[in-house]
Tab-separated table of N, CA and C and ligand atoms in Angstrom:
chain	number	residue	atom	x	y	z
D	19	UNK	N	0.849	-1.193	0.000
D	19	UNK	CA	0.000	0.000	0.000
D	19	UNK	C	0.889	1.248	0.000
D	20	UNK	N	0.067	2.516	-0.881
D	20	UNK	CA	1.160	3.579	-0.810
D	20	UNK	C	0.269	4.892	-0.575
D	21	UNK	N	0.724	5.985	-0.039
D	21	UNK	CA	0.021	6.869	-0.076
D	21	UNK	C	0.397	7.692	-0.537
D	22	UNK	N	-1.158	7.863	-1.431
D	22	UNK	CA	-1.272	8.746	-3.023
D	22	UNK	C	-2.127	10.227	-2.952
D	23	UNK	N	-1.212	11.456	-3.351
D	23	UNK	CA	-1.973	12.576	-3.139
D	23	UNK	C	-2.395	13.118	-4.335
D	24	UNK	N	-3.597	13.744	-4.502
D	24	UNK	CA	-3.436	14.730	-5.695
D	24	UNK	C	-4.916	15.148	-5.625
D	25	UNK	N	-5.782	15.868	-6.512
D	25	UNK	CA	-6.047	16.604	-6.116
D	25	UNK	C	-7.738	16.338	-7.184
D	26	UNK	N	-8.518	16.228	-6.596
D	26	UNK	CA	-9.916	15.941	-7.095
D	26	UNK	C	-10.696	17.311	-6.669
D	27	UNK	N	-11.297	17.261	-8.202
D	27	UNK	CA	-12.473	18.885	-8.474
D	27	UNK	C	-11.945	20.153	-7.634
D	28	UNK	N	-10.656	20.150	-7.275
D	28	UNK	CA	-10.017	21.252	-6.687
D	28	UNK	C	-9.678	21.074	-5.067
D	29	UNK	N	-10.274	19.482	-4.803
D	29	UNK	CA	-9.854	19.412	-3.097
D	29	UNK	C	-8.821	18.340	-3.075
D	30	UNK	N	-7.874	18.726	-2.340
D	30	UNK	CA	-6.944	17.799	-1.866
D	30	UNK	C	-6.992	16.172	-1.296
D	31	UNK	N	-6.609	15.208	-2.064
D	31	UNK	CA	-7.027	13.827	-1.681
D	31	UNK	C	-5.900	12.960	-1.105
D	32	UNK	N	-6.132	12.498	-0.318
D	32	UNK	CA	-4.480	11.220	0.211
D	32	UNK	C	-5.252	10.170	0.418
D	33	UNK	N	-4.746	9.049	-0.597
D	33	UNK	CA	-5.616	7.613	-0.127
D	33	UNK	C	-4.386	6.893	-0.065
D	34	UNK	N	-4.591	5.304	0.654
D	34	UNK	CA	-3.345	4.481	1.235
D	34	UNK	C	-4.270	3.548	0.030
D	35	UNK	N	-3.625	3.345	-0.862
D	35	UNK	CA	-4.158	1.927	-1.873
D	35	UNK	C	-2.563	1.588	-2.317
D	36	UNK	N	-2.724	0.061	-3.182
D	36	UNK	CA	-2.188	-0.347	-3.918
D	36	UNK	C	-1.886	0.568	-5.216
D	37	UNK	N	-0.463	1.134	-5.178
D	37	UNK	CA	0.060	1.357	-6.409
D	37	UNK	C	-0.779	1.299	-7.796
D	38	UNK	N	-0.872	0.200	-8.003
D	38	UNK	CA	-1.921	-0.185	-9.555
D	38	UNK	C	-2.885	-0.335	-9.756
D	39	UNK	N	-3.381	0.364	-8.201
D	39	UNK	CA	-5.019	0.456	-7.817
D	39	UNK	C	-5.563	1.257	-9.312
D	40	UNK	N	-6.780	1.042	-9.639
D	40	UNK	CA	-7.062	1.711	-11.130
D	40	UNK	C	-7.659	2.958	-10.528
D	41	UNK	N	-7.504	4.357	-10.978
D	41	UNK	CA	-7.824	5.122	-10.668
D	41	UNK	C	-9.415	5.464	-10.316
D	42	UNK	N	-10.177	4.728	-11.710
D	42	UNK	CA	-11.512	4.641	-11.485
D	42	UNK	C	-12.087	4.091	-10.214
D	43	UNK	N	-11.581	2.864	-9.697
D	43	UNK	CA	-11.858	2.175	-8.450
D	43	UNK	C	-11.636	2.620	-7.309
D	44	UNK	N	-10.394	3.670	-7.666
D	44	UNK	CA	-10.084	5.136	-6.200
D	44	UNK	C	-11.293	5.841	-5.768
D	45	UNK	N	-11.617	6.554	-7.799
D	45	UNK	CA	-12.867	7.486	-7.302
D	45	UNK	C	-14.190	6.696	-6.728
D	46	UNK	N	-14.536	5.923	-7.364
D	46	UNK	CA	-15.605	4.890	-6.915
D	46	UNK	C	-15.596	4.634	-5.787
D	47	UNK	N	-14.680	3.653	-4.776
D	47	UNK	CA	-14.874	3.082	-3.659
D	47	UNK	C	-14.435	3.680	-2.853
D	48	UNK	N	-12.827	4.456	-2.810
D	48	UNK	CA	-12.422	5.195	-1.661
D	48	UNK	C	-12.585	6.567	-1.532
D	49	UNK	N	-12.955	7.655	-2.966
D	49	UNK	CA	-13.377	8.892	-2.529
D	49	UNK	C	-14.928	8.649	-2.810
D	50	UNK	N	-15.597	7.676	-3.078
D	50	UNK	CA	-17.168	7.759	-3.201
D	50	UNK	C	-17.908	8.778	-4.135
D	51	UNK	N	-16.871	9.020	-5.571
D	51	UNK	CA	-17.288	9.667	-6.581
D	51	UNK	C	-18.529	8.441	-7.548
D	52	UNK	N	-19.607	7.847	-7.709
D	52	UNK	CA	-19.308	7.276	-8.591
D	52	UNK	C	-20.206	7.777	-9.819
D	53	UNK	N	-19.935	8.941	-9.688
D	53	UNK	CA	-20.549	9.883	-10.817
D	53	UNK	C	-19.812	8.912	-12.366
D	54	UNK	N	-18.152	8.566	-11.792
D	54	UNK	CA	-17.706	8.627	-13.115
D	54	UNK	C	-17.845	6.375	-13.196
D	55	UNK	N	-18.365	6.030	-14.473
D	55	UNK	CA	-18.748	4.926	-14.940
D	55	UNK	C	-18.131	4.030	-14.994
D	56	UNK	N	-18.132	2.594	-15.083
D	56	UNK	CA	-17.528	1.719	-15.456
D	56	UNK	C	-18.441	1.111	-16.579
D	57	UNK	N	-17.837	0.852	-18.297
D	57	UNK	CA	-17.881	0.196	-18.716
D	57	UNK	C	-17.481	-1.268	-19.147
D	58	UNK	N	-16.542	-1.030	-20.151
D	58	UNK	CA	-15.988	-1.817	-20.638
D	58	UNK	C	-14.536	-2.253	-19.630
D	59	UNK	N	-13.927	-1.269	-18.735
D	59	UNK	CA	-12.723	-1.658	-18.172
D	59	UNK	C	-11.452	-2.026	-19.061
D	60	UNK	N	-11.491	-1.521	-20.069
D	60	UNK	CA	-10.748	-2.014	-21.118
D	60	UNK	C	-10.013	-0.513	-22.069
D	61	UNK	N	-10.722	0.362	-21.903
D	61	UNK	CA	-10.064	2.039	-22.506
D	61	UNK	C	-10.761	1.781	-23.807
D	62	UNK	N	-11.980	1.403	-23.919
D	62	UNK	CA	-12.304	1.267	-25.809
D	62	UNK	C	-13.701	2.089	-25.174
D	63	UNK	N	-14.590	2.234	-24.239
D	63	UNK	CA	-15.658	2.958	-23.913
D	63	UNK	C	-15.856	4.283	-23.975
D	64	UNK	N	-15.420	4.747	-22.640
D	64	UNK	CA	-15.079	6.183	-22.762
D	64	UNK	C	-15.835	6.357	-20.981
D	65	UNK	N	-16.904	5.380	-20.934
D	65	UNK	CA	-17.924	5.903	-19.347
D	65	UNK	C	-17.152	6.058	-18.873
D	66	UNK	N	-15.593	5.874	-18.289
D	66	UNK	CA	-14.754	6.133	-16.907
D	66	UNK	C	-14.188	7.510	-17.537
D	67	UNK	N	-14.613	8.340	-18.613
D	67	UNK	CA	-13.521	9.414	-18.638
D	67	UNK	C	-13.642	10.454	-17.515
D	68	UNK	N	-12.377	11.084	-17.312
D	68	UNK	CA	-11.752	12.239	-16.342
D	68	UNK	C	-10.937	13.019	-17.162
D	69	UNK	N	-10.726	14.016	-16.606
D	69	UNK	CA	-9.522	15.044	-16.720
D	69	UNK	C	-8.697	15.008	-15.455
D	70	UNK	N	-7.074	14.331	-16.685
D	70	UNK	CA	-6.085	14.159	-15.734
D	70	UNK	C	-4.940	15.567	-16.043
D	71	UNK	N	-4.830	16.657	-15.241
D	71	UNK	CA	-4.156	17.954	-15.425
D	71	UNK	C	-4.526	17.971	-17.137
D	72	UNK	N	-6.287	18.262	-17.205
D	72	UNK	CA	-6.434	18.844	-18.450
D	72	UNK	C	-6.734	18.214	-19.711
D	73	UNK	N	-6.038	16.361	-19.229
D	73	UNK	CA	-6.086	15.950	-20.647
D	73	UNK	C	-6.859	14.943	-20.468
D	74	UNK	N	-8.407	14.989	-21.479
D	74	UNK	CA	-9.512	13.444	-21.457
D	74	UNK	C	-8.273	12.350	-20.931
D	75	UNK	N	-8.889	11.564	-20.840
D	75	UNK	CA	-8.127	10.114	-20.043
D	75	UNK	C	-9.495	8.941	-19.626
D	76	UNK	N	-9.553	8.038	-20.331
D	76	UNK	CA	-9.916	6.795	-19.509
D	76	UNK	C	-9.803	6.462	-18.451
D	77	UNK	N	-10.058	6.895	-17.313
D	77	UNK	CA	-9.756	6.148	-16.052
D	77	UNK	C	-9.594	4.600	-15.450
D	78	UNK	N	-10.048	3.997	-16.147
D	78	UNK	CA	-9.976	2.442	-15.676
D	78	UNK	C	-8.650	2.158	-16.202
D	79	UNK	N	-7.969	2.832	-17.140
D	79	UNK	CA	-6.651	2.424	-17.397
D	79	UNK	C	-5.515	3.276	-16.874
D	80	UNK	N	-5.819	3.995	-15.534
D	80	UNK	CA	-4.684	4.561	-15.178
D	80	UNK	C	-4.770	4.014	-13.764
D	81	UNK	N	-3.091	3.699	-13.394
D	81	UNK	CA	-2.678	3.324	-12.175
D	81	UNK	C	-3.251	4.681	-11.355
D	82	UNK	N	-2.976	4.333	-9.932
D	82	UNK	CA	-3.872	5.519	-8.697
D	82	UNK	C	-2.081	6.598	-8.823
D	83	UNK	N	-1.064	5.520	-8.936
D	83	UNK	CA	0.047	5.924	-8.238
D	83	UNK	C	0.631	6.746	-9.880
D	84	UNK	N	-0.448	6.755	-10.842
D	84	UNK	CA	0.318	7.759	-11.770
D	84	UNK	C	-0.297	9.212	-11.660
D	85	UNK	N	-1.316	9.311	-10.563
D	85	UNK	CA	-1.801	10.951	-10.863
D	85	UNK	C	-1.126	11.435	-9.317
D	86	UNK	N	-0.133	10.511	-8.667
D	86	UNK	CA	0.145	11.494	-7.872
D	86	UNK	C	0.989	13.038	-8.047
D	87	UNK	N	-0.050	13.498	-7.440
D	87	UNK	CA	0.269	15.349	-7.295
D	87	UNK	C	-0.439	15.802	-8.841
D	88	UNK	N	-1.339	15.057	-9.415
D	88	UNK	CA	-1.772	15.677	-10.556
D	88	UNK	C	-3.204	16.657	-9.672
D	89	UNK	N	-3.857	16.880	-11.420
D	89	UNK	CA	-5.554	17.575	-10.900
D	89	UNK	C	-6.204	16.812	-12.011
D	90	UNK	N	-6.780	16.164	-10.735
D	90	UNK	CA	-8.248	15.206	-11.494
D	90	UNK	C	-9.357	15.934	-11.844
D	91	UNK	N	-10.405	15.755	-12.419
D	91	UNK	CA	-11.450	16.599	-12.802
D	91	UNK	C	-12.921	15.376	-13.027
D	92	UNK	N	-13.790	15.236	-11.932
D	92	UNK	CA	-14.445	14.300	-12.742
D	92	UNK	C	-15.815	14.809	-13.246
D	93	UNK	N	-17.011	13.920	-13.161
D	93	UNK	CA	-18.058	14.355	-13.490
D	93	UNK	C	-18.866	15.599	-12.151
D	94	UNK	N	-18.526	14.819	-10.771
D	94	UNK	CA	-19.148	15.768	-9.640
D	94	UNK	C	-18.517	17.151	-9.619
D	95	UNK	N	-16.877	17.472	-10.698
D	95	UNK	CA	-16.873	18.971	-10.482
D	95	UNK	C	-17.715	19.568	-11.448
D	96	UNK	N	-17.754	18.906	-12.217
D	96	UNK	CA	-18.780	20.261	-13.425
D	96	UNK	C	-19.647	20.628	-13.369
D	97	UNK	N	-20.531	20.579	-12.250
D	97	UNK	CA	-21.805	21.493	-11.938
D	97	UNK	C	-20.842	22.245	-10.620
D	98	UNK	N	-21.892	23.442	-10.244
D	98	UNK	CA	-21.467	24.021	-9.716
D	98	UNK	C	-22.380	24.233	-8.553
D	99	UNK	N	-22.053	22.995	-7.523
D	99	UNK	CA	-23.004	22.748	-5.909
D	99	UNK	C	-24.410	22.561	-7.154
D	100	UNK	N	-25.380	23.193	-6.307
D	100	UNK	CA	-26.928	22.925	-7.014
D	100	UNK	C	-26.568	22.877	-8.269
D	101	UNK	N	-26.134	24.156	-9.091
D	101	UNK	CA	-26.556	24.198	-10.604
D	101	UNK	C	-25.826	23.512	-11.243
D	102	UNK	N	-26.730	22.968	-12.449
D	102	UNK	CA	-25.683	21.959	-13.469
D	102	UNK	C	-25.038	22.708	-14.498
D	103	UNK	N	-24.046	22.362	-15.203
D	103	UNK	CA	-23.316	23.224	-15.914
D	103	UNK	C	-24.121	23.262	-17.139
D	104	UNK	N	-23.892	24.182	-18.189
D	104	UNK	CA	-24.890	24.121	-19.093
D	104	UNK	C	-24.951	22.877	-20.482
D	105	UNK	N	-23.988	22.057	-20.080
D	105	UNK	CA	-23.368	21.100	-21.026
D	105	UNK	C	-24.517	20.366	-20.520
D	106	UNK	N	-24.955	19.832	-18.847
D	106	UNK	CA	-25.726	18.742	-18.557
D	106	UNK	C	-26.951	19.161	-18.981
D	107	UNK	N	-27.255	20.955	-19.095
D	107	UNK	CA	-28.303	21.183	-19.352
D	107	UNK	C	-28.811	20.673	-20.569
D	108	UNK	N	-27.946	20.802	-21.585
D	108	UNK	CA	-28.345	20.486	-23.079
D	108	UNK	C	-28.635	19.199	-23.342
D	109	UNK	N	-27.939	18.208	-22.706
D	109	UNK	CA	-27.715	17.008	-22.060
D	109	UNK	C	-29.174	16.855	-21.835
D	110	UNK	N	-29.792	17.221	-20.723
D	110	UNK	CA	-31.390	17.005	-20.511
D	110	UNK	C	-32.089	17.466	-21.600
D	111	UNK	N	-32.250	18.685	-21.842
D	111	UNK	CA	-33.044	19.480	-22.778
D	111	UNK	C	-32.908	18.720	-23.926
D	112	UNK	N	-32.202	18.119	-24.806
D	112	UNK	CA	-32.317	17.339	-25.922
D	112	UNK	C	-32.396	16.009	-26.097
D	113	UNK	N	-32.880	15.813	-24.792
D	113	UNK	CA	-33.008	13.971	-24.771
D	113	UNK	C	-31.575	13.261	-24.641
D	114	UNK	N	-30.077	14.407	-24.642
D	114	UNK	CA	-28.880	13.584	-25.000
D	114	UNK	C	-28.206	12.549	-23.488
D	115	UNK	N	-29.165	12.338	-22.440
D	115	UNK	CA	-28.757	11.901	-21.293
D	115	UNK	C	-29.931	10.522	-21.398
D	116	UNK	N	-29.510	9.494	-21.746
D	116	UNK	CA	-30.551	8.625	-21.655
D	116	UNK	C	-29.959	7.352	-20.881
D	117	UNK	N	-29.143	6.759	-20.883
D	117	UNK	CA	-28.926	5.137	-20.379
D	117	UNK	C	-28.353	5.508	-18.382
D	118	UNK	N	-27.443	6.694	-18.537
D	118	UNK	CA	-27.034	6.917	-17.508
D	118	UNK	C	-25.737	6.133	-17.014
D	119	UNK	N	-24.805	5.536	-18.072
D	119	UNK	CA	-23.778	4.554	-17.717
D	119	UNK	C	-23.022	5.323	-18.719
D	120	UNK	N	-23.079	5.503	-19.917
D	120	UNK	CA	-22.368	6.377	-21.095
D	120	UNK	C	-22.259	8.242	-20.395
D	121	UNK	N	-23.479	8.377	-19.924
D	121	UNK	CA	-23.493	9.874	-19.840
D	121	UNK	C	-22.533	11.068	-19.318
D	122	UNK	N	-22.162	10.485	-18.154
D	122	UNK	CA	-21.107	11.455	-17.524
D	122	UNK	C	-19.854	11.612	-18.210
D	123	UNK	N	-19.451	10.373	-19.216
D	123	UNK	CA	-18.492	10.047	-20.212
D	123	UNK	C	-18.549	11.309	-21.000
D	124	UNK	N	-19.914	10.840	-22.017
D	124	UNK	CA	-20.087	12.103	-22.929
D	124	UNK	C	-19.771	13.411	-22.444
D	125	UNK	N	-20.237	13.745	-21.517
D	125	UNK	CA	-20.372	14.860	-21.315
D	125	UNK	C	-19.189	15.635	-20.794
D	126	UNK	N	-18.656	14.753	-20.089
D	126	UNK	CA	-16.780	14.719	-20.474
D	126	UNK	C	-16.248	15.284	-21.567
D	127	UNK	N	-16.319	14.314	-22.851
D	127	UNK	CA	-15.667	14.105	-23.923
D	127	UNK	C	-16.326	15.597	-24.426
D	128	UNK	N	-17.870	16.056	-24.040
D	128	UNK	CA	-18.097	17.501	-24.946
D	128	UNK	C	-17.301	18.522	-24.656
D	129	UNK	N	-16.944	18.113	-23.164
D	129	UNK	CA	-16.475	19.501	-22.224
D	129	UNK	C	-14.634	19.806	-23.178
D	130	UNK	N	-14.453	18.843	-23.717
D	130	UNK	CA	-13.031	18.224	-24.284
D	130	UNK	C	-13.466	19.207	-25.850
D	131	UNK	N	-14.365	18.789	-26.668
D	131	UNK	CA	-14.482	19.537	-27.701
D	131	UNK	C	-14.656	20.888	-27.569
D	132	UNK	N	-15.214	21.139	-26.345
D	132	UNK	CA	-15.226	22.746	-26.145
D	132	UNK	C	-13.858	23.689	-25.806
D	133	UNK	N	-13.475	22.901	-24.862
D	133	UNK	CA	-12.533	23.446	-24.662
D	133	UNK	C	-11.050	23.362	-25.668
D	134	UNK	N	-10.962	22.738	-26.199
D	134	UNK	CA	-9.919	22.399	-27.529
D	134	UNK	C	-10.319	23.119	-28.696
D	135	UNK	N	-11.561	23.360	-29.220
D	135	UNK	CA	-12.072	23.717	-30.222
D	135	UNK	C	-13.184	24.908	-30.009
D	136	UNK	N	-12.470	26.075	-31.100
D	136	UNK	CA	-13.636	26.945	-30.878
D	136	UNK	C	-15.022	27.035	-31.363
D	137	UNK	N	-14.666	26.657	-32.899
D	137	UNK	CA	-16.187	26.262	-33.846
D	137	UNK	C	-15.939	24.819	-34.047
D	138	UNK	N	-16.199	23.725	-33.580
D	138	UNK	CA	-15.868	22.525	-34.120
D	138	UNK	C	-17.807	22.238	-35.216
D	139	UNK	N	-17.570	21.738	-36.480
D	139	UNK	CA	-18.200	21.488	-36.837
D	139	UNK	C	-18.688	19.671	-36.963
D	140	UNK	N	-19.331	19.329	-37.403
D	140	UNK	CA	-19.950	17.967	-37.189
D	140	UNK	C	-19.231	16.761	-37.443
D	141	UNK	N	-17.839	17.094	-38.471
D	141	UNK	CA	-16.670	15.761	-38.848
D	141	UNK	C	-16.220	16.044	-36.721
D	142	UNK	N	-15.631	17.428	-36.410
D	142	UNK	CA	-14.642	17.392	-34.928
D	142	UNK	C	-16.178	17.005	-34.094
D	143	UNK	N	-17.116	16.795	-33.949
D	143	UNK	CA	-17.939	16.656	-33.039
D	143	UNK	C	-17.868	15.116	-32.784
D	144	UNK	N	-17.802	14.648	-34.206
D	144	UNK	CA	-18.025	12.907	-34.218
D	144	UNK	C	-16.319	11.980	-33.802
D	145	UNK	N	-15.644	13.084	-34.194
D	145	UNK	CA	-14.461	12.443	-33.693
D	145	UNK	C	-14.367	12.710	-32.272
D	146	UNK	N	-14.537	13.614	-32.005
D	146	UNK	CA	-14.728	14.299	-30.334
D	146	UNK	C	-15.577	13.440	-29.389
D	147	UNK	N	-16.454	12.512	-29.992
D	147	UNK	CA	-17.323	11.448	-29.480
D	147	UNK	C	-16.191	10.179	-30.018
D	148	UNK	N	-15.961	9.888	-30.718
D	148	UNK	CA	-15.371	8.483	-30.907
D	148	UNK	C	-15.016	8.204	-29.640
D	149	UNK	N	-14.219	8.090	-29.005
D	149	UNK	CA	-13.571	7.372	-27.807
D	149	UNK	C	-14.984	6.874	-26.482
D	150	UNK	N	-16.272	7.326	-26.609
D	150	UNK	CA	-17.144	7.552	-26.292
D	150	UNK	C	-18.406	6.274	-26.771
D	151	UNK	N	-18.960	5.002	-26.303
D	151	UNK	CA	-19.856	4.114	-26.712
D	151	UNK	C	-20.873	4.423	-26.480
D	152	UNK	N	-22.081	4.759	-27.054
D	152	UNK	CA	-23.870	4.543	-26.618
D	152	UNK	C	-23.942	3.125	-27.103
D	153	UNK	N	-24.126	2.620	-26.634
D	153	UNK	CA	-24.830	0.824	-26.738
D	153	UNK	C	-26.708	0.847	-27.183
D	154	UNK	N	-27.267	1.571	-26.598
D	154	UNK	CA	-28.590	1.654	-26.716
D	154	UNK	C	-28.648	1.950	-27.624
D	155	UNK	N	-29.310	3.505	-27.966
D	155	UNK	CA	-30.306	4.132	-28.864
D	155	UNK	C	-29.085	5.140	-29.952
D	156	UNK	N	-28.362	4.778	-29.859
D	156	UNK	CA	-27.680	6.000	-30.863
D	156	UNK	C	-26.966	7.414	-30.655
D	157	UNK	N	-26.581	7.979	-31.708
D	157	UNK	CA	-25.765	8.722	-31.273
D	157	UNK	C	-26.602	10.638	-31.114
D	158	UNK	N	-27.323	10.069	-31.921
D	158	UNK	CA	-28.687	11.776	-32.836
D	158	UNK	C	-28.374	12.433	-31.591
D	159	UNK	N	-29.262	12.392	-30.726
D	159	UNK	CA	-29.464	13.169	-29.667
D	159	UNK	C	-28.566	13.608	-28.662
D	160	UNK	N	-27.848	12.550	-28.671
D	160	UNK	CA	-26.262	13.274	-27.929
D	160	UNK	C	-25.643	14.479	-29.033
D	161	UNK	N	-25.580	14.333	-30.346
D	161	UNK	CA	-24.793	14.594	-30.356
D	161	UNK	C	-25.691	16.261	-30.986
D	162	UNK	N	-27.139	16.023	-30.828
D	162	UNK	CA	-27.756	17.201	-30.937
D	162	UNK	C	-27.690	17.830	-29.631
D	163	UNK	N	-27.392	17.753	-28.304
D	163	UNK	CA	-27.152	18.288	-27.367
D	163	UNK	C	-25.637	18.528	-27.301
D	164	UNK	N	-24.495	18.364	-28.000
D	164	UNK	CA	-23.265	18.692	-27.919
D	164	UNK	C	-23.504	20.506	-28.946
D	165	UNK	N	-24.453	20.071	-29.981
D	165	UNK	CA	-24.367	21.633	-31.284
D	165	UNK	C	-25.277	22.459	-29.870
D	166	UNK	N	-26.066	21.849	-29.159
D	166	UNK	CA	-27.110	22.965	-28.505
D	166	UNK	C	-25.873	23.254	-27.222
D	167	UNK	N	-24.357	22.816	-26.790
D	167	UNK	CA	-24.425	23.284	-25.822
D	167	UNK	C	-22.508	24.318	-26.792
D	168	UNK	N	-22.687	23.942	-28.069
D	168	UNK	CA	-21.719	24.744	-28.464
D	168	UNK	C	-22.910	26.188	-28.838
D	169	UNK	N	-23.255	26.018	-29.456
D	169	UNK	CA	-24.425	27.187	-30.076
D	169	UNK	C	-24.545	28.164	-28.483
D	170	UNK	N	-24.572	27.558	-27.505
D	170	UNK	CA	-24.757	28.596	-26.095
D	170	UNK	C	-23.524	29.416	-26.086
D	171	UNK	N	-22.637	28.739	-26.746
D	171	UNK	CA	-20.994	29.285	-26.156
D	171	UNK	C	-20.850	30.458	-26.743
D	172	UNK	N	-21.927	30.791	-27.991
D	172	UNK	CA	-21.156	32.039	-28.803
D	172	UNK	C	-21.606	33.148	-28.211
D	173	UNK	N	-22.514	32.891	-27.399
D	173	UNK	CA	-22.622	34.534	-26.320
D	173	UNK	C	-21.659	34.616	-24.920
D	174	UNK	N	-21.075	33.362	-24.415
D	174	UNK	CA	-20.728	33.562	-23.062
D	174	UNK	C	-19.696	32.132	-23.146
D	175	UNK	N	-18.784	32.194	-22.716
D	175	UNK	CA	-17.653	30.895	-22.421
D	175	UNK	C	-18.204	29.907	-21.104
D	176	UNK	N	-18.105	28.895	-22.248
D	176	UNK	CA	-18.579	27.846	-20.887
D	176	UNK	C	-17.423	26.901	-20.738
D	177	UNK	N	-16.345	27.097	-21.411
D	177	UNK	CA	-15.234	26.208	-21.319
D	177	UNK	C	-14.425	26.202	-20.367
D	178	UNK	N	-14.395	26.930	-19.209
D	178	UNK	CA	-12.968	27.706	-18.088
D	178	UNK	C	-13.584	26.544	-17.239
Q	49	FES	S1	-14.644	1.672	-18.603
Q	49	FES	FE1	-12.905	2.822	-19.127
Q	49	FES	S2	-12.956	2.996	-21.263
Q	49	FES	FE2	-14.625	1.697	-20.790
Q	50	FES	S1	-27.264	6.384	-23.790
Q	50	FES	FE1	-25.778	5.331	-22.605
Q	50	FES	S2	-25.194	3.587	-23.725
Q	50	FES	FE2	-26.592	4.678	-24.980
């Protein structure tokens, strides 16, 4: 066992796990995030994504003992206490939140096109989703709630 610091939605974390503890299984069982998903466990899904200092990342494929002293980012920072950020809003408002195992992923991966890209049009939207599985119903409505939560951005930045 080792003890691992770094730093989740802006608060300081120290857990005593196994080295090759998977990061996802940190946030899940020992900080009691489990906003962020387990799919596939394999890095081909996308439900476990985070921001590791900034950059999308799969979580089920990172050791605990590689983000020490990084800044994690998961799904519970992007609202802000009560209000949801306006990404989850679009997310509801367009039907693009449906199975609830993919979602916090997506909405990840949009926060990733926003912030990387200023106008991304519909080829960077679909690549911006690739790393990202819906198993159910498809992609339409997600990815009509990704144009409804870029289309918000051109009056006010939702990317910081
Ligand atoms: S659970 Fe991590 S990519 Fe599928
Ligand atoms: S909406 Fe989650 S797998 Fe399709």
């Amino acid at each position: 066992m080792n003890e691992i610091s770094f730093k989740v939605n802006g608060k300081s974390e120290t857990v005593n796990v196994h080295p090759f503890s998977r990061l996802l299984d940190v946030l899940r069982n020992d900080l009691q995030l489990t906003g962020t998903k387990e799919g596939c466990g394999e890095g081909e899904c996308g439900a476990c994504s985070v921001f590791i200092d900034g950059v999308l990342t799969n979580s089920c494929l990172i050791p605990i003992a590689q983000v020490q002293n990084c800044e994690v980012e998961t799904i519970e920072g992007v609202a802000e206490g009560e209000k949801i950020h306006k990404v989850q809003r679009a997310f509801i408002d367009m039907g693009g939140a449906q199975c609830g195992i993919c979602t916090p992923g997506m909405i990840m991966a949009t926060l990733n096109i926003l912030r990387d890209q200023p106008h991304p049009n519909d080829d960077a939207i679909r690549e911006g989703l690739a790393g990202n599985f819906c198993r159910c119903t498809g992609y339409t409505k997600i990815i009509d709630a990704v144009k409804k939560s870029i289309e918000e951005r051109e009056d006010e930045s939702i990317s910081s």
